[in-house]
PDB file of C-alpha atoms in Angstrom:
ATOM      1  CA  SER T   1      74.831 119.839  31.973  1.00  0.00           C
ATOM      2  CA  GLN T   2      78.243 119.705  33.552  1.00  0.00           C
ATOM      3  CA  THR T   3      79.119 117.132  36.188  1.00  0.00           C
ATOM      4  CA  ILE T   4      82.254 116.363  38.129  1.00  0.00           C
ATOM      5  CA  HIS T   5      83.164 112.929  39.404  1.00  0.00           C
ATOM      6  CA  GLN T   6      85.695 112.260  42.108  1.00  0.00           C
ATOM      7  CA  TRP T   7      86.712 108.925  43.595  1.00  0.00           C
ATOM      8  CA  PRO T   8      87.143 107.148  45.851  1.00  0.00           C
ATOM      9  CA  ALA T   9      84.972 108.750  48.525  1.00  0.00           C
ATOM     10  CA  THR T  10      87.118 107.435  51.357  1.00  0.00           C
ATOM     11  CA  LEU T  11      90.577 105.962  51.472  1.00  0.00           C
ATOM     12  CA  VAL T  12      92.734 104.574  54.254  1.00  0.00           C
ATOM     13  CA  GLN T  13      96.369 104.136  53.362  1.00  0.00           C
ATOM     14  CA  PRO T  14      99.508 103.212  55.345  1.00  0.00           C
ATOM     15  CA  VAL T  15     102.400 105.629  55.600  1.00  0.00           C
ATOM     16  CA  GLY T  16     104.798 105.155  52.704  1.00  0.00           C
ATOM     17  CA  SER T  17     102.205 103.769  50.299  1.00  0.00           C
ATOM     18  CA  PRO T  18     101.405 105.407  46.951  1.00  0.00           C
ATOM     19  CA  LEU T  19      98.313 107.472  46.215  1.00  0.00           C
ATOM     20  CA  SER T  20      96.191 108.110  43.167  1.00  0.00           C
ATOM     21  CA  LEU T  21      92.992 110.159  43.294  1.00  0.00           C
ATOM     22  CA  GLU T  22      91.079 110.751  40.105  1.00  0.00           C
ATOM     23  CA  CYS T  23      88.729 113.483  39.017  1.00  0.00           C
ATOM     24  CA  THR T  24      86.826 113.714  35.751  1.00  0.00           C
ATOM     25  CA  VAL T  25      84.542 116.390  34.382  1.00  0.00           C
ATOM     26  CA  GLU T  26      81.726 115.929  31.885  1.00  0.00           C
ATOM     27  CA  GLY T  27      79.791 118.394  29.785  1.00  0.00           C
ATOM     28  CA  THR T  28      82.476 121.037  29.301  1.00  0.00           C
ATOM     29  CA  SER T  29      85.638 121.513  27.290  1.00  0.00           C
ATOM     30  CA  ASN T  30      89.013 122.894  28.330  1.00  0.00           C
ATOM     31  CA  PRO T  31      88.025 123.608  31.912  1.00  0.00           C
ATOM     32  CA  ASN T  32      90.409 124.937  34.520  1.00  0.00           C
ATOM     33  CA  LEU T  33      90.888 122.151  37.061  1.00  0.00           C
ATOM     34  CA  TYR T  34      91.881 122.419  40.708  1.00  0.00           C
ATOM     35  CA  TRP T  35      92.874 120.220  43.628  1.00  0.00           C
ATOM     36  CA  TYR T  36      92.154 121.554  47.097  1.00  0.00           C
ATOM     37  CA  ARG T  37      92.836 120.006  50.491  1.00  0.00           C
ATOM     38  CA  GLN T  38      90.778 120.682  53.571  1.00  0.00           C
ATOM     39  CA  ALA T  39      92.463 119.883  56.859  1.00  0.00           C
ATOM     40  CA  ALA T  40      91.149 120.508  60.347  1.00  0.00           C
ATOM     41  CA  GLY T  41      91.933 124.014  61.509  1.00  0.00           C
ATOM     42  CA  ARG T  42      93.545 125.011  58.231  1.00  0.00           C
ATOM     43  CA  GLY T  43      90.642 125.671  55.937  1.00  0.00           C
ATOM     44  CA  LEU T  44      90.625 124.970  52.235  1.00  0.00           C
ATOM     45  CA  GLN T  45      94.058 125.100  50.637  1.00  0.00           C
ATOM     46  CA  LEU T  46      94.710 125.181  46.904  1.00  0.00           C
ATOM     47  CA  LEU T  47      97.261 122.516  45.989  1.00  0.00           C
ATOM     48  CA  PHE T  48      97.357 122.455  42.173  1.00  0.00           C
ATOM     49  CA  TYR T  49      95.573 123.972  39.249  1.00  0.00           C
ATOM     50  CA  SER T  50      95.665 123.287  35.536  1.00  0.00           C
ATOM     51  CA  VAL T  51      94.587 125.394  32.581  1.00  0.00           C
ATOM     52  CA  GLY T  52      95.149 122.677  29.991  1.00  0.00           C
ATOM     53  CA  ILE T  53      96.469 119.202  29.206  1.00  0.00           C
ATOM     54  CA  GLY T  54      99.905 118.712  30.693  1.00  0.00           C
ATOM     55  CA  GLN T  55      99.888 122.169  32.309  1.00  0.00           C
ATOM     56  CA  ILE T  56     100.162 121.955  36.072  1.00  0.00           C
ATOM     57  CA  SER T  57     100.865 124.731  38.562  1.00  0.00           C
ATOM     58  CA  SER T  58     101.732 123.920  42.146  1.00  0.00           C
ATOM     59  CA  GLU T  59     100.652 126.327  44.825  1.00  0.00           C
ATOM     60  CA  VAL T  60     102.455 124.888  47.817  1.00  0.00           C
ATOM     61  CA  PRO T  61     105.528 122.690  48.226  1.00  0.00           C
ATOM     62  CA  GLN T  62     104.465 119.233  49.281  1.00  0.00           C
ATOM     63  CA  ASN T  63     104.707 115.508  48.942  1.00  0.00           C
ATOM     64  CA  LEU T  64     102.041 115.397  46.235  1.00  0.00           C
ATOM     65  CA  SER T  65     101.976 115.810  42.476  1.00  0.00           C
ATOM     66  CA  ALA T  66      99.243 116.314  39.907  1.00  0.00           C
ATOM     67  CA  SER T  67      98.808 115.367  36.281  1.00  0.00           C
ATOM     68  CA  ARG T  68      96.317 116.117  33.548  1.00  0.00           C
ATOM     69  CA  PRO T  69      96.619 113.408  30.907  1.00  0.00           C
ATOM     70  CA  GLN T  70      93.340 114.327  29.209  1.00  0.00           C
ATOM     71  CA  ASP T  71      91.322 117.523  28.897  1.00  0.00           C
ATOM     72  CA  ARG T  72      88.772 116.518  31.497  1.00  0.00           C
ATOM     73  CA  GLN T  73      90.859 114.307  33.766  1.00  0.00           C
ATOM     74  CA  PHE T  74      92.886 115.471  36.733  1.00  0.00           C
ATOM     75  CA  ILE T  75      94.897 113.118  38.913  1.00  0.00           C
ATOM     76  CA  LEU T  76      96.471 113.690  42.317  1.00  0.00           C
ATOM     77  CA  SER T  77      99.347 111.377  43.216  1.00  0.00           C
ATOM     78  CA  SER T  78     101.998 110.598  45.725  1.00  0.00           C
ATOM     79  CA  LYS T  79     104.801 108.074  45.636  1.00  0.00           C
ATOM     80  CA  LYS T  80     105.019 107.761  49.417  1.00  0.00           C
ATOM     81  CA  LEU T  81     102.309 109.074  51.687  1.00  0.00           C
ATOM     82  CA  LEU T  82     103.070 110.911  54.909  1.00  0.00           C
ATOM     83  CA  LEU T  83     100.863 111.216  57.967  1.00  0.00           C
ATOM     84  CA  SER T  84     100.516 114.917  57.190  1.00  0.00           C
ATOM     85  CA  ASP T  85      98.888 114.074  53.848  1.00  0.00           C
ATOM     86  CA  SER T  86      95.688 113.097  55.645  1.00  0.00           C
ATOM     87  CA  GLY T  87      92.762 115.336  54.863  1.00  0.00           C
ATOM     88  CA  PHE T  88      89.724 115.902  52.714  1.00  0.00           C
ATOM     89  CA  TYR T  89      90.658 116.361  49.057  1.00  0.00           C
ATOM     90  CA  LEU T  90      88.392 118.249  46.723  1.00  0.00           C
ATOM     91  CA  CYS T  91      88.572 118.512  42.977  1.00  0.00           C
ATOM     92  CA  ALA T  92      86.967 121.514  41.262  1.00  0.00           C
ATOM     93  CA  TRP T  93      86.509 122.901  37.782  1.00  0.00           C
ATOM     94  CA  GLY T  94      85.737 126.339  36.453  1.00  0.00           C
ATOM     95  CA  GLY T  95      86.177 128.802  33.638  1.00  0.00           C
ATOM     96  CA  ASN T  96      88.169 132.027  33.829  1.00  0.00           C
ATOM     97  CA  ASN T  97      86.718 134.492  36.348  1.00  0.00           C
ATOM     98  CA  GLU T  98      83.812 132.196  37.044  1.00  0.00           C
ATOM     99  CA  LYS T  99      82.621 130.255  40.052  1.00  0.00           C
ATOM    100  CA  LEU T 100      84.104 126.860  40.805  1.00  0.00           C
ATOM    101  CA  PHE T 101      82.143 123.645  40.851  1.00  0.00           C
ATOM    102  CA  PHE T 102      83.348 121.110  43.374  1.00  0.00           C
ATOM    103  CA  GLY T 103      83.351 117.337  43.466  1.00  0.00           C
ATOM    104  CA  SER T 104      82.085 115.367  46.424  1.00  0.00           C
ATOM    105  CA  GLY T 105      85.555 114.932  47.925  1.00  0.00           C
ATOM    106  CA  THR T 106      87.831 112.132  49.087  1.00  0.00           C
ATOM    107  CA  GLN T 107      88.522 111.620  52.764  1.00  0.00           C
ATOM    108  CA  LEU T 108      92.097 110.341  52.998  1.00  0.00           C
ATOM    109  CA  SER T 109      93.402 108.864  56.225  1.00  0.00           C
ATOM    110  CA  VAL T 110      97.068 107.993  56.357  1.00  0.00           C
ATOM    111  CA  LEU T 111      97.876 105.648  59.223  1.00  0.00           C
TER     112      LEU T 111
ATOM    113  CA  SER F   1      98.630 136.666  49.097  1.00  0.00           C
ATOM    114  CA  GLN F   2      95.096 137.491  50.038  1.00  0.00           C
ATOM    115  CA  GLU F   3      93.851 136.333  53.432  1.00  0.00           C
ATOM    116  CA  LEU F   4      90.246 135.913  54.405  1.00  0.00           C
ATOM    117  CA  GLU F   5      89.070 136.031  57.998  1.00  0.00           C
ATOM    118  CA  GLN F   6      85.676 134.597  58.771  1.00  0.00           C
ATOM    119  CA  SER F   7      83.735 135.333  61.925  1.00  0.00           C
ATOM    120  CA  PRO F   8      82.457 133.985  64.136  1.00  0.00           C
ATOM    121  CA  GLN F   9      84.315 130.682  63.963  1.00  0.00           C
ATOM    122  CA  SER F  10      81.143 128.820  64.859  1.00  0.00           C
ATOM    123  CA  LEU F  11      77.573 129.682  65.623  1.00  0.00           C
ATOM    124  CA  ILE F  12      74.628 127.943  67.241  1.00  0.00           C
ATOM    125  CA  VAL F  13      71.204 129.466  66.771  1.00  0.00           C
ATOM    126  CA  GLN F  14      67.657 128.493  67.583  1.00  0.00           C
ATOM    127  CA  GLU F  15      65.468 127.616  64.632  1.00  0.00           C
ATOM    128  CA  GLY F  16      63.611 130.663  63.389  1.00  0.00           C
ATOM    129  CA  LYS F  17      66.272 133.153  64.467  1.00  0.00           C
ATOM    130  CA  ASN F  18      68.129 135.450  62.108  1.00  0.00           C
ATOM    131  CA  LEU F  19      71.901 135.408  61.913  1.00  0.00           C
ATOM    132  CA  THR F  20      74.777 137.149  60.184  1.00  0.00           C
ATOM    133  CA  ILE F  21      78.273 135.858  59.447  1.00  0.00           C
ATOM    134  CA  ASN F  22      81.169 137.837  58.084  1.00  0.00           C
ATOM    135  CA  CYS F  23      84.140 137.560  55.780  1.00  0.00           C
ATOM    136  CA  THR F  24      86.908 140.163  55.855  1.00  0.00           C
ATOM    137  CA  SER F  25      89.720 140.442  53.358  1.00  0.00           C
ATOM    138  CA  SER F  26      93.218 141.832  53.772  1.00  0.00           C
ATOM    139  CA  LYS F  27      93.006 143.194  50.211  1.00  0.00           C
ATOM    140  CA  THR F  28      90.360 144.606  47.898  1.00  0.00           C
ATOM    141  CA  LEU F  29      88.018 141.909  46.716  1.00  0.00           C
ATOM    142  CA  TYR F  30      87.556 141.539  42.978  1.00  0.00           C
ATOM    143  CA  GLY F  31      85.195 138.644  43.325  1.00  0.00           C
ATOM    144  CA  LEU F  32      83.746 137.208  46.518  1.00  0.00           C
ATOM    145  CA  TYR F  33      82.120 133.798  46.548  1.00  0.00           C
ATOM    146  CA  TRP F  34      80.003 132.194  49.236  1.00  0.00           C
ATOM    147  CA  TYR F  35      79.797 128.427  49.459  1.00  0.00           C
ATOM    148  CA  LYS F  36      78.062 126.033  51.804  1.00  0.00           C
ATOM    149  CA  GLN F  37      79.421 122.631  52.778  1.00  0.00           C
ATOM    150  CA  LYS F  38      77.864 119.744  54.606  1.00  0.00           C
ATOM    151  CA  TYR F  39      80.422 117.854  56.676  1.00  0.00           C
ATOM    152  CA  GLY F  40      82.321 115.386  54.509  1.00  0.00           C
ATOM    153  CA  GLU F  41      80.806 116.642  51.268  1.00  0.00           C
ATOM    154  CA  GLY F  42      81.706 118.992  48.466  1.00  0.00           C
ATOM    155  CA  LEU F  43      81.057 122.727  48.373  1.00  0.00           C
ATOM    156  CA  ILE F  44      77.795 124.072  47.042  1.00  0.00           C
ATOM    157  CA  PHE F  45      77.878 127.506  45.419  1.00  0.00           C
ATOM    158  CA  LEU F  46      75.564 130.077  46.986  1.00  0.00           C
ATOM    159  CA  MET F  47      76.346 133.513  45.578  1.00  0.00           C
ATOM    160  CA  MET F  48      79.022 135.657  43.985  1.00  0.00           C
ATOM    161  CA  LEU F  49      79.525 139.388  44.549  1.00  0.00           C
ATOM    162  CA  GLN F  50      81.727 141.654  42.507  1.00  0.00           C
ATOM    163  CA  LYS F  51      80.655 145.265  42.809  1.00  0.00           C
ATOM    164  CA  GLY F  52      81.024 147.500  45.855  1.00  0.00           C
ATOM    165  CA  GLY F  53      77.685 147.756  47.647  1.00  0.00           C
ATOM    166  CA  GLU F  54      76.274 144.769  45.775  1.00  0.00           C
ATOM    167  CA  GLU F  55      73.617 142.680  47.462  1.00  0.00           C
ATOM    168  CA  LYS F  56      72.151 139.379  46.325  1.00  0.00           C
ATOM    169  CA  SER F  57      69.455 137.185  47.783  1.00  0.00           C
ATOM    170  CA  HIS F  58      68.393 133.614  47.285  1.00  0.00           C
ATOM    171  CA  GLU F  59      65.490 132.285  49.280  1.00  0.00           C
ATOM    172  CA  LYS F  60      66.266 133.288  52.870  1.00  0.00           C
ATOM    173  CA  ILE F  61      69.947 134.028  52.368  1.00  0.00           C
ATOM    174  CA  THR F  62      71.262 137.513  51.570  1.00  0.00           C
ATOM    175  CA  ALA F  63      74.883 138.356  50.856  1.00  0.00           C
ATOM    176  CA  LYS F  64      76.379 141.834  50.732  1.00  0.00           C
ATOM    177  CA  LEU F  65      79.719 143.278  49.691  1.00  0.00           C
ATOM    178  CA  ASP F  66      80.673 146.587  51.283  1.00  0.00           C
ATOM    179  CA  GLU F  67      81.515 149.698  49.280  1.00  0.00           C
ATOM    180  CA  LYS F  68      85.230 149.322  49.940  1.00  0.00           C
ATOM    181  CA  LYS F  69      85.064 145.729  48.714  1.00  0.00           C
ATOM    182  CA  GLN F  70      86.925 144.337  51.683  1.00  0.00           C
ATOM    183  CA  GLN F  71      84.127 142.833  53.710  1.00  0.00           C
ATOM    184  CA  SER F  72      81.157 140.648  52.950  1.00  0.00           C
ATOM    185  CA  SER F  73      78.320 139.495  55.142  1.00  0.00           C
ATOM    186  CA  LEU F  74      75.880 136.639  54.780  1.00  0.00           C
ATOM    187  CA  HIS F  75      72.521 136.985  56.477  1.00  0.00           C
ATOM    188  CA  ILE F  76      70.042 134.169  57.023  1.00  0.00           C
ATOM    189  CA  THR F  77      66.480 135.034  57.881  1.00  0.00           C
ATOM    190  CA  ALA F  78      64.354 132.682  59.972  1.00  0.00           C
ATOM    191  CA  SER F  79      66.994 129.951  60.108  1.00  0.00           C
ATOM    192  CA  GLN F  80      66.029 126.331  59.588  1.00  0.00           C
ATOM    193  CA  PRO F  81      67.848 123.061  60.322  1.00  0.00           C
ATOM    194  CA  SER F  82      68.546 122.803  56.585  1.00  0.00           C
ATOM    195  CA  HIS F  83      70.762 125.890  56.876  1.00  0.00           C
ATOM    196  CA  ALA F  84      73.189 124.036  59.135  1.00  0.00           C
ATOM    197  CA  GLY F  85      76.630 123.431  57.694  1.00  0.00           C
ATOM    198  CA  ILE F  86      79.941 125.119  57.042  1.00  0.00           C
ATOM    199  CA  TYR F  87      79.885 128.444  55.225  1.00  0.00           C
ATOM    200  CA  LEU F  88      83.029 129.406  53.356  1.00  0.00           C
ATOM    201  CA  CYS F  89      83.903 132.611  51.607  1.00  0.00           C
ATOM    202  CA  GLY F  90      86.331 132.563  48.716  1.00  0.00           C
ATOM    203  CA  ALA F  91      88.165 135.412  47.012  1.00  0.00           C
ATOM    204  CA  ASP F  92      89.101 135.545  43.362  1.00  0.00           C
ATOM    205  CA  GLN F  93      92.862 135.881  42.984  1.00  0.00           C
ATOM    206  CA  GLY F  94      92.330 137.499  39.623  1.00  0.00           C
ATOM    207  CA  ALA F  95      93.917 134.828  37.449  1.00  0.00           C
ATOM    208  CA  ASN F  96      92.648 131.460  36.282  1.00  0.00           C
ATOM    209  CA  SER F  97      89.795 131.615  38.796  1.00  0.00           C
ATOM    210  CA  LYS F  98      92.064 130.594  41.656  1.00  0.00           C
ATOM    211  CA  LEU F  99      90.062 131.071  44.797  1.00  0.00           C
ATOM    212  CA  THR F 100      91.484 131.631  48.252  1.00  0.00           C
ATOM    213  CA  PHE F 101      89.145 130.517  51.003  1.00  0.00           C
ATOM    214  CA  GLY F 102      88.573 131.434  54.592  1.00  0.00           C
ATOM    215  CA  LYS F 103      88.546 128.719  57.237  1.00  0.00           C
ATOM    216  CA  GLY F 104      84.779 128.564  57.265  1.00  0.00           C
ATOM    217  CA  ILE F 105      82.048 129.120  59.814  1.00  0.00           C
ATOM    218  CA  THR F 106      80.221 126.161  61.293  1.00  0.00           C
ATOM    219  CA  LEU F 107      76.535 126.887  61.738  1.00  0.00           C
ATOM    220  CA  SER F 108      74.285 124.714  63.863  1.00  0.00           C
ATOM    221  CA  VAL F 109      70.548 125.300  64.002  1.00  0.00           C
ATOM    222  CA  ARG F 110      68.693 123.866  66.972  1.00  0.00           C
ATOM    223  CA  PRO F 111      65.141 122.721  66.255  1.00  0.00           C
TER     224      PRO F 111
END
């Protein structure tokens, strides 16, 4: 069966520090991968999605970037965190026109 | 882009009571997904609706999509504390399974 792993569960980082969140999927090949952010009062916002290795689409301009170095690995990064980057980050995977399966999330606090 | 409005924003009900929450789209829905989220955790898939007038049930939860495919409702019968959480509706953007989500409805069930 398919599983999705996301870590770390919580992270506290100072402003200006770098960020790397990792997400891996098991039990499926060539999944579509997604990074969402959930911030208070703003709902769930799609940040990036990827349909294959090295293929990244950005949905909103921001201080973050994403990479997909392997078929089942999706990484969210930042060179210098801002206070506004705080939020709950969720990784998800899915096929075309199918439901998404979500990871357990990372709570990021930028102080 | 498609916008989803969820109502009410939050809801507190007494255990055993029935309740209905709604999701309204600014555009025709080609796929409507309901998810449940416990605070600080990932999203759990509940149901997906695609056809106008479609209705699906799972245990005590029933979801409906209206004939015009612009509004969906989620009904819980005889609510229990285990139903408490955040309910989010998501709409299929039609490409690469990108889902746009509403802001969610926070449900509390008083024992």
